[in-house]
């Protein structure tokens, strides 16, 4: 980054080991209290167990796909905050912890002492600034700071929920979604602007600031529906006008206006091939085990990141990722370019791309059923009624009957996860004796298999599809 650009500098607090250890204890106890009393924001996915960027994006993706199946377009607005962790007002945070979350007495006093009377200075190379009092914000790089931030911003979901727009939060990233018919664009875009204005006002009153330069706006839909829109723009507060972009990076995934993920796959391929070239340069100096570890950490991590969004994409797209995997396998095993790759992949125990995608979708389905989290994914899954048959001891999911005729709906988690799940062999779908299927959502585990055993059996099952005997 440019050293002369001051916006590139992000001070990180240099905290002692004992401080972080104490924070970790407090965080564990605070998280247990919030989870046990259902006080965590169901729309916030950052720093919460069983929630991730992938579950967030999968829910957003599912919303958009279902709208496209109804011949609607979706406005996706990605709001970004400026220095969000640095502008938290301590008095507002303490009052919110007390009134919203019931944290009082000694616990509140401890958090107050943690926040107040801090001082800091900035050290760059051999130069030190003067000492200042830390009147706002939470320490950057702290253990407890991120959790306090998401508690601070919890009322934002209440503000947004008063409108018809859907939303998801991930730390300081806010996503607004509004789906409608292209013929109703003018009315709905005004409604979206009002929602953004309410968000802006709430943030201003809570000393948070929207960053217009990083706020992006997409209109996603089928080409036939997008062609009906004329000069679509939205107006933000402070006379900022946004025009829709063709693509935008959303939590590490590039969304485009037709949801093809073509640009995202291109970016993955470019990055992975760069790593593969580097791996080839050093391959003669390392053994096979080390080469496999490097490929897994650098290449598989990129290919598998949020790959549940790629379910049922056209083969022309997924084949591009398969080429990346094939090239990585050749680099690891030092196999010539035109040798048959299937035996090589099999020897490395690498699933092919389609099976890797199915593995991710099914693992997310299993975890949602077992834990009930995240609730926005768990609510998309429902059980078929029990019958007195041989299959009544199996977990079987309902596949929605109101499927659109459009092929794109097959990419929805809502439609495809149950279909994939129901094709699993019986030993992977054994029902726990403690779970009543009559209750839509229950805290008891659904599957009789532990997570590690389920994933092991699942990979073995999918391995036979990648490499049939």
Coordinates of C-alpha atoms in Angstrom, one line a residue:
X1 CA 0.0 0.0 0.0
X2 CA 1.0 3.6 -0.5
X3 CA 2.9 4.8 2.6
X4 CA 2.0 8.4 1.8
X5 CA -1.8 7.7 2.0
X6 CA -2.8 8.1 5.6
X7 CA -6.0 6.2 5.1
X8 CA -3.9 3.0 4.7
X9 CA -2.8 3.2 8.3
X10 CA -4.9 1.2 10.8
X11 CA -3.5 1.3 14.4
X12 CA -3.7 -2.0 16.2
X13 CA -3.6 -2.1 20.0
X14 CA -0.5 -3.9 21.4
X15 CA -2.2 -5.7 24.3
X16 CA -0.5 -7.9 26.8
X17 CA -1.0 -11.7 26.9
X18 CA -2.6 -11.5 30.3
X19 CA -5.1 -8.9 29.0
X20 CA -6.1 -11.1 26.1
X21 CA -6.4 -14.2 28.3
X22 CA -8.7 -12.3 30.7
X23 CA -10.8 -11.0 27.7
X24 CA -11.1 -14.5 26.4
X25 CA -12.6 -15.8 29.7
X26 CA -15.1 -12.8 29.7
X27 CA -16.0 -13.4 26.1
X28 CA -16.8 -17.1 26.6
X29 CA -19.0 -16.3 29.6
X30 CA -20.7 -13.4 27.9
X31 CA -21.3 -15.5 24.7
X32 CA -22.7 -18.3 26.7
X33 CA -25.1 -16.0 28.5
X34 CA -26.3 -14.3 25.3
X35 CA -26.7 -17.6 23.4
X36 CA -28.5 -19.3 26.3
X37 CA -31.1 -16.4 26.5
X38 CA -31.4 -16.0 22.7
X39 CA -30.2 -12.4 22.9
X40 CA -27.9 -12.5 19.9
X41 CA -29.1 -10.7 16.8
X42 CA -30.3 -13.4 14.4
X43 CA -29.4 -11.1 11.4
X44 CA -25.7 -10.8 12.5
X45 CA -23.4 -13.5 11.5
X46 CA -20.0 -12.3 12.6
X47 CA -18.2 -13.7 15.7
X48 CA -21.0 -16.1 16.4
X49 CA -20.7 -19.9 16.5
X50 CA -22.2 -21.8 13.5
X51 CA -22.4 -18.5 11.5
X52 CA -19.9 -17.5 8.9
X53 CA -19.5 -15.4 5.7
X54 CA -20.6 -18.5 3.8
X55 CA -23.9 -18.9 5.7
X56 CA -24.5 -15.2 5.2
X57 CA -23.9 -15.3 1.5
X58 CA -25.8 -18.5 1.0
X59 CA -28.9 -16.9 2.6
X60 CA -28.5 -13.8 0.4
X61 CA -27.9 -16.0 -2.7
X62 CA -31.0 -18.0 -1.8
X63 CA -33.1 -14.9 -1.5
X64 CA -32.0 -13.6 -4.9
X65 CA -32.5 -16.9 -6.7
X66 CA -36.0 -17.3 -5.4
X67 CA -36.8 -13.7 -6.6
X68 CA -35.4 -14.5 -10.1
X69 CA -37.6 -17.6 -10.1
X70 CA -40.6 -15.2 -9.6
X71 CA -39.4 -13.0 -12.5
X72 CA -38.3 -10.3 -10.1
X73 CA -35.2 -8.2 -9.8
X74 CA -33.3 -7.7 -6.6
X75 CA -31.6 -4.5 -5.4
X76 CA -28.6 -5.5 -3.4
X77 CA -27.0 -2.5 -1.5
X78 CA -23.7 -3.1 0.2
X79 CA -23.2 -0.5 3.0
X80 CA -19.8 0.1 4.5
X81 CA -18.9 1.9 7.7
X82 CA -15.9 4.2 8.1
X83 CA -13.6 3.2 11.1
X84 CA -16.6 1.5 12.7
X85 CA -14.7 0.0 15.7
X86 CA -13.1 3.3 16.5
X87 CA -16.2 5.4 16.9
X88 CA -18.2 3.4 19.4
X89 CA -19.6 5.7 22.1
X90 CA -18.8 4.1 25.5
X91 CA -21.9 5.6 27.3
X92 CA -24.3 4.4 24.6
X93 CA -22.6 0.9 24.6
X94 CA -22.9 0.6 28.4
X95 CA -26.5 1.7 28.4
X96 CA -27.3 -0.7 25.6
X97 CA -25.7 -3.6 27.4
X98 CA -27.9 -2.9 30.4
X99 CA -31.2 -2.1 28.7
X100 CA -31.0 -4.5 25.7
X101 CA -29.1 -7.4 27.1
X102 CA -29.7 -7.3 30.9
X103 CA -26.0 -7.0 31.8
X104 CA -25.8 -5.2 35.2
X105 CA -24.1 -5.1 38.5
X106 CA -20.5 -6.4 38.6
X107 CA -20.5 -7.6 35.0
X108 CA -21.4 -4.2 33.7
X109 CA -18.8 -2.5 36.1
X110 CA -16.1 -4.8 34.7
X111 CA -16.9 -3.9 31.1
X112 CA -17.0 -0.2 32.1
X113 CA -13.5 -0.5 33.7
X114 CA -12.3 -2.4 30.5
X115 CA -13.5 0.5 28.3
X116 CA -12.7 3.6 30.3
X117 CA -9.5 5.4 31.2
X118 CA -7.5 3.9 28.4
X119 CA -4.7 5.8 26.8
X120 CA -2.7 5.3 23.6
X121 CA 0.1 6.5 21.4
X122 CA 1.1 5.6 17.8
X123 CA 4.5 4.1 17.2
X124 CA 5.8 4.1 13.6
X125 CA 9.4 2.9 13.2
X126 CA 11.4 5.1 15.7
X127 CA 8.8 7.9 16.0
X128 CA 6.2 8.1 18.7
X129 CA 3.2 10.4 19.0
X130 CA 1.9 12.1 22.1
X131 CA -0.2 10.1 24.6
X132 CA -4.0 10.6 24.1
X133 CA -7.0 9.4 26.0
X134 CA -9.1 6.7 24.2
X135 CA -12.5 8.3 24.6
X136 CA -14.3 6.3 22.0
X137 CA -14.1 2.9 20.3
X138 CA -12.9 -0.5 21.4
X139 CA -9.2 -1.6 21.2
X140 CA -8.3 -2.8 17.7
X141 CA -6.9 -6.3 17.9
X142 CA -8.7 -7.1 21.2
X143 CA -10.6 -10.3 21.9
X144 CA -13.7 -8.7 23.4
X145 CA -13.9 -5.7 21.0
X146 CA -15.7 -7.5 18.1
X147 CA -18.4 -8.9 20.3
X148 CA -19.0 -5.5 21.9
X149 CA -19.3 -4.0 18.5
X150 CA -22.0 -6.4 17.3
X151 CA -24.0 -5.8 20.5
X152 CA -23.6 -2.1 19.9
X153 CA -25.2 -2.4 16.5
X154 CA -28.0 -4.8 17.4
X155 CA -30.8 -2.1 17.3
X156 CA -29.9 -1.5 13.6
X157 CA -31.8 -4.7 12.7
X158 CA -34.9 -3.4 14.4
X159 CA -34.7 -0.2 12.3
X160 CA -34.3 -2.1 9.1
X161 CA -37.0 -4.6 9.9
X162 CA -39.6 -1.9 10.1
X163 CA -39.3 -1.7 6.3
X164 CA -40.0 -4.5 3.8
X165 CA -36.3 -4.8 2.9
X166 CA -34.4 -7.9 4.0
X167 CA -31.0 -7.5 5.4
X168 CA -27.9 -9.3 6.7
X169 CA -25.1 -8.0 8.9
X170 CA -21.5 -9.2 9.0
X171 CA -19.5 -7.1 11.5
X172 CA -19.6 -3.6 10.0
X173 CA -20.8 -4.8 6.6
X174 CA -24.6 -4.2 6.1
X175 CA -26.5 -5.8 3.1
X176 CA -29.9 -4.6 2.1
X177 CA -32.1 -6.7 -0.2
X178 CA -35.3 -5.6 -1.9
X179 CA -37.0 -7.8 -4.5
X180 CA -39.8 -6.6 -6.8
X181 CA -41.2 -6.7 -10.3
X182 CA -39.3 -4.5 -12.8
X183 CA -42.6 -2.7 -13.5
X184 CA -42.7 -1.4 -9.9
X185 CA -39.1 -0.1 -9.9
X186 CA -39.9 3.6 -9.1
X187 CA -42.0 2.8 -6.1
X188 CA -39.6 0.3 -4.6
X189 CA -36.5 2.3 -5.3
X190 CA -38.0 5.1 -3.3
X191 CA -38.8 2.7 -0.5
X192 CA -35.1 1.5 -0.6
X193 CA -33.9 5.1 -0.4
X194 CA -36.1 5.7 2.7
X195 CA -34.7 2.6 4.3
X196 CA -31.1 3.7 3.7
X197 CA -32.0 7.2 5.0
X198 CA -33.3 5.6 8.2
X199 CA -30.1 3.5 8.5
X200 CA -28.0 6.7 8.0
X201 CA -30.0 8.6 10.7
X202 CA -29.6 5.7 13.2
X203 CA -25.9 5.5 12.5
X204 CA -25.4 9.2 12.8
X205 CA -27.2 9.2 16.2
X206 CA -24.9 6.4 17.3
X207 CA -21.7 8.1 16.1
X208 CA -21.2 5.6 13.2
X209 CA -20.5 6.9 9.7
X210 CA -21.4 5.4 6.3
X211 CA -18.6 5.4 3.8
X212 CA -20.1 6.4 0.4
X213 CA -16.9 5.6 -1.5
X214 CA -17.2 1.9 -0.5
X215 CA -21.0 1.6 -0.7
X216 CA -22.1 -0.3 -3.8
X217 CA -25.4 -1.0 -5.4
X218 CA -26.3 -3.9 -7.7
X219 CA -29.5 -4.8 -9.5
X220 CA -29.6 -8.6 -10.0
X221 CA -32.0 -10.5 -12.2
X222 CA -32.6 -12.3 -15.4
X223 CA -31.5 -10.4 -18.5
X224 CA -35.1 -10.0 -19.8
X225 CA -36.1 -8.3 -16.5
X226 CA -33.1 -6.1 -16.3
X227 CA -33.7 -4.8 -19.8
X228 CA -37.0 -3.3 -18.7
X229 CA -35.2 -0.9 -16.3
X230 CA -34.4 2.6 -17.5
X231 CA -31.6 4.7 -15.8
X232 CA -31.8 3.1 -12.4
X233 CA -30.1 5.1 -9.6
X234 CA -30.5 5.6 -5.9
X235 CA -29.8 8.7 -3.9
X236 CA -28.0 8.5 -0.6
X237 CA -28.0 11.2 2.1
X238 CA -25.6 14.1 1.7
X239 CA -26.5 14.3 -2.1
X240 CA -24.7 11.1 -3.0
X241 CA -26.0 9.3 -6.1
X242 CA -25.2 5.7 -6.8
X243 CA -25.6 4.0 -10.2
X244 CA -25.7 0.2 -10.3
X245 CA -22.4 -1.6 -10.9
X246 CA -22.1 -4.7 -13.0
X247 CA -20.3 -6.6 -10.3
X248 CA -19.2 -6.1 -6.7
X249 CA -17.1 -8.0 -4.2
X250 CA -19.3 -9.2 -1.3
X251 CA -17.5 -10.8 1.7
X252 CA -14.9 -12.1 -0.7
X253 CA -17.2 -13.3 -3.4
X254 CA -17.8 -11.4 -6.6
X255 CA -21.6 -11.0 -7.3
X256 CA -22.6 -10.0 -10.9
X257 CA -25.9 -8.6 -12.1
X258 CA -27.0 -12.0 -13.6
X259 CA -25.6 -14.1 -10.7
X260 CA -23.4 -16.2 -13.1
X261 CA -20.3 -15.9 -10.8
X262 CA -18.2 -15.9 -14.0
X263 CA -16.0 -13.0 -12.8
X264 CA -15.7 -14.7 -9.4
X265 CA -14.5 -18.0 -10.9
X266 CA -12.1 -16.0 -13.2
X267 CA -10.6 -14.3 -10.1
X268 CA -10.2 -17.6 -8.3
X269 CA -8.6 -19.2 -11.3
X270 CA -6.1 -16.3 -11.8
X271 CA -5.1 -16.4 -8.1
X272 CA -4.8 -20.2 -8.0
X273 CA -2.7 -20.5 -11.2
X274 CA -0.3 -18.0 -9.7
X275 CA 0.1 -20.2 -6.7
X276 CA 0.5 -23.3 -8.9
X277 CA 3.3 -21.7 -10.8
X278 CA 5.1 -20.9 -7.6
X279 CA 4.5 -24.5 -6.4
X280 CA 6.1 -25.9 -9.6
X281 CA 9.2 -23.7 -9.1
X282 CA 9.9 -25.3 -5.7
X283 CA 8.4 -28.8 -6.2
X284 CA 11.8 -30.5 -6.7
X285 CA 13.0 -29.2 -3.3
X286 CA 10.1 -30.6 -1.3
X287 CA 8.5 -34.0 -0.7
X288 CA 5.0 -35.1 -1.8
X289 CA 3.5 -34.6 1.7
X290 CA 4.7 -31.0 1.9
X291 CA 3.5 -30.3 -1.7
X292 CA 0.0 -31.6 -0.8
X293 CA -0.1 -29.4 2.3
X294 CA 0.8 -26.3 0.2
X295 CA -1.8 -27.2 -2.4
X296 CA -4.5 -27.7 0.3
X297 CA -3.7 -24.4 2.1
X298 CA -3.2 -22.2 -0.9
X299 CA -5.4 -23.7 -3.7
X300 CA -8.1 -25.8 -2.0
X301 CA -8.9 -23.0 0.4
X302 CA -9.7 -20.6 -2.5
X303 CA -11.5 -23.2 -4.6
X304 CA -13.7 -24.3 -1.7
X305 CA -14.4 -20.8 -0.2
X306 CA -18.2 -20.2 -0.4
X307 CA -18.4 -22.9 -3.1
X308 CA -22.0 -23.7 -1.9
X309 CA -23.1 -20.7 -4.0
X310 CA -21.9 -22.5 -7.1
X311 CA -24.3 -25.5 -6.7
X312 CA -25.9 -26.4 -10.1
X313 CA -24.1 -23.8 -12.0
X314 CA -23.7 -24.7 -15.8
X315 CA -20.8 -27.1 -16.4
X316 CA -19.0 -24.5 -18.5
X317 CA -18.4 -22.6 -15.3
X318 CA -17.6 -25.4 -12.9
X319 CA -15.3 -27.0 -15.5
X320 CA -13.0 -24.0 -15.2
X321 CA -12.5 -24.7 -11.5
X322 CA -11.9 -28.4 -12.3
X323 CA -9.0 -27.3 -14.6
X324 CA -7.5 -25.5 -11.6
X325 CA -7.8 -28.6 -9.5
X326 CA -6.3 -30.7 -12.3
X327 CA -3.4 -28.4 -12.7
X328 CA -2.7 -28.4 -8.9
X329 CA -2.7 -32.2 -8.9
X330 CA -0.2 -32.3 -11.7
X331 CA 2.0 -29.8 -9.9
X332 CA 1.9 -31.8 -6.7
X333 CA 2.6 -35.2 -8.4
X334 CA 4.9 -33.8 -11.1
X335 CA 2.6 -35.4 -13.7
X336 CA 3.1 -34.3 -17.4
X337 CA 0.4 -32.1 -18.9
X338 CA -1.3 -34.5 -21.2
X339 CA -1.4 -37.6 -18.9
X340 CA -4.9 -38.7 -17.7
X341 CA -5.7 -36.8 -14.6
X342 CA -8.5 -39.0 -12.9
X343 CA -6.1 -41.6 -11.5
X344 CA -4.0 -38.8 -10.1
X345 CA -6.9 -37.1 -8.3
X346 CA -8.0 -40.5 -7.0
X347 CA -4.5 -41.2 -5.6
X348 CA -4.5 -37.9 -3.8
X349 CA -8.1 -38.5 -2.4
X350 CA -9.2 -35.1 -3.9
X351 CA -12.9 -34.9 -4.7
X352 CA -13.9 -33.4 -8.0
X353 CA -15.4 -29.9 -8.1
X354 CA -19.1 -30.9 -8.3
X355 CA -18.7 -33.3 -5.4
X356 CA -16.8 -30.7 -3.4
X357 CA -19.7 -28.3 -3.9
X358 CA -22.2 -31.0 -2.8
X359 CA -20.0 -31.9 0.2
X360 CA -20.2 -28.3 1.4
X361 CA -24.0 -28.0 0.8
X362 CA -24.7 -31.2 2.6
X363 CA -22.3 -30.4 5.5
X364 CA -24.1 -27.1 6.0
X365 CA -27.4 -28.9 5.9
X366 CA -26.3 -31.3 8.5
X367 CA -25.0 -28.6 10.8
X368 CA -28.2 -26.6 10.5
X369 CA -30.3 -29.6 11.3
X370 CA -28.1 -30.6 14.3
X371 CA -27.7 -27.2 15.9
X372 CA -30.7 -25.1 14.6
X373 CA -28.1 -22.5 13.6
X374 CA -28.0 -20.2 11.8
X375 CA -31.8 -19.7 12.0
X376 CA -32.0 -18.1 8.6
X377 CA -30.8 -21.4 7.0
X378 CA -32.5 -23.7 9.4
X379 CA -35.9 -22.1 8.6
X380 CA -35.4 -23.2 5.0
X381 CA -35.5 -26.9 5.9
X382 CA -38.5 -28.9 7.0
X383 CA -39.1 -32.6 7.6
X384 CA -41.5 -34.9 5.8
X385 CA -44.2 -36.3 8.2
X386 CA -43.4 -39.6 10.0
X387 CA -45.1 -42.7 8.7
X388 CA -45.1 -46.3 10.1
X389 CA -42.7 -47.5 7.4
X390 CA -39.2 -48.8 7.2
X391 CA -38.0 -45.3 6.3
X392 CA -39.6 -43.7 9.4
X393 CA -36.2 -43.9 11.2
X394 CA -34.6 -41.8 8.5
X395 CA -34.3 -38.0 8.3
X396 CA -36.1 -37.0 5.2
X397 CA -36.6 -33.4 4.1
X398 CA -39.4 -31.8 2.2
X399 CA -38.6 -30.4 -1.2
X400 CA -40.9 -27.4 -1.8
X401 CA -43.6 -28.2 -4.3
X402 CA -44.1 -24.6 -5.5
X403 CA -40.9 -24.7 -7.7
X404 CA -40.7 -22.3 -10.6
X405 CA -40.4 -23.6 -14.1
X406 CA -37.2 -21.7 -14.5
X407 CA -34.1 -23.9 -14.3
X408 CA -32.3 -21.3 -12.2
X409 CA -34.3 -22.2 -9.1
X410 CA -32.4 -25.4 -8.9
X411 CA -29.5 -23.3 -7.7
X412 CA -31.4 -22.4 -4.5
X413 CA -30.4 -23.9 -1.2
X414 CA -34.1 -24.0 -0.3
X415 CA -34.9 -26.3 -3.3
X416 CA -31.7 -28.2 -3.8
X417 CA -30.5 -29.0 -0.3
X418 CA -33.5 -31.2 0.5
X419 CA -33.1 -33.0 -2.8
X420 CA -29.4 -33.7 -2.3
X421 CA -30.0 -34.8 1.3
X422 CA -32.7 -37.3 0.4
X423 CA -30.4 -39.0 -2.1
X424 CA -27.9 -39.9 0.7
X425 CA -27.7 -43.5 1.7
X426 CA -29.7 -44.6 4.8
X427 CA -26.7 -44.9 7.1
X428 CA -26.1 -41.1 6.7
X429 CA -29.7 -40.2 7.5
X430 CA -30.3 -42.1 10.7
X431 CA -32.7 -40.2 13.0
X432 CA -31.6 -39.5 16.5
X433 CA -33.9 -41.3 19.0
X434 CA -34.2 -38.0 21.0
X435 CA -35.5 -35.8 18.3
X436 CA -39.3 -35.4 17.7
X437 CA -39.8 -34.7 14.0
X438 CA -43.2 -33.4 14.8
X439 CA -41.5 -30.2 16.0
X440 CA -40.2 -28.0 13.1
X441 CA -37.2 -26.7 15.0
X442 CA -36.0 -28.5 18.1
X443 CA -32.8 -28.1 20.2
X444 CA -32.2 -31.9 20.1
X445 CA -29.8 -33.3 17.5
X446 CA -31.5 -34.6 14.4
X447 CA -29.0 -37.1 13.2
X448 CA -27.7 -40.1 15.1
X449 CA -24.2 -39.5 13.7
X450 CA -21.6 -37.2 15.2
X451 CA -20.3 -34.4 13.0
X452 CA -16.9 -36.0 12.4
X453 CA -18.5 -39.4 11.6
X454 CA -21.1 -37.9 9.3
X455 CA -18.4 -35.9 7.3
X456 CA -16.2 -38.9 7.0
X457 CA -19.0 -41.1 5.7
X458 CA -20.2 -38.2 3.4
X459 CA -16.7 -37.9 1.8
X460 CA -16.6 -41.7 1.2
X461 CA -20.0 -41.6 -0.4
X462 CA -19.1 -38.7 -2.7
X463 CA -15.7 -40.2 -3.5
X464 CA -17.5 -43.1 -5.2
X465 CA -19.3 -40.5 -7.4
X466 CA -16.1 -38.7 -8.3
X467 CA -14.3 -42.0 -9.1
X468 CA -16.9 -44.8 -9.9
X469 CA -15.4 -48.3 -9.8

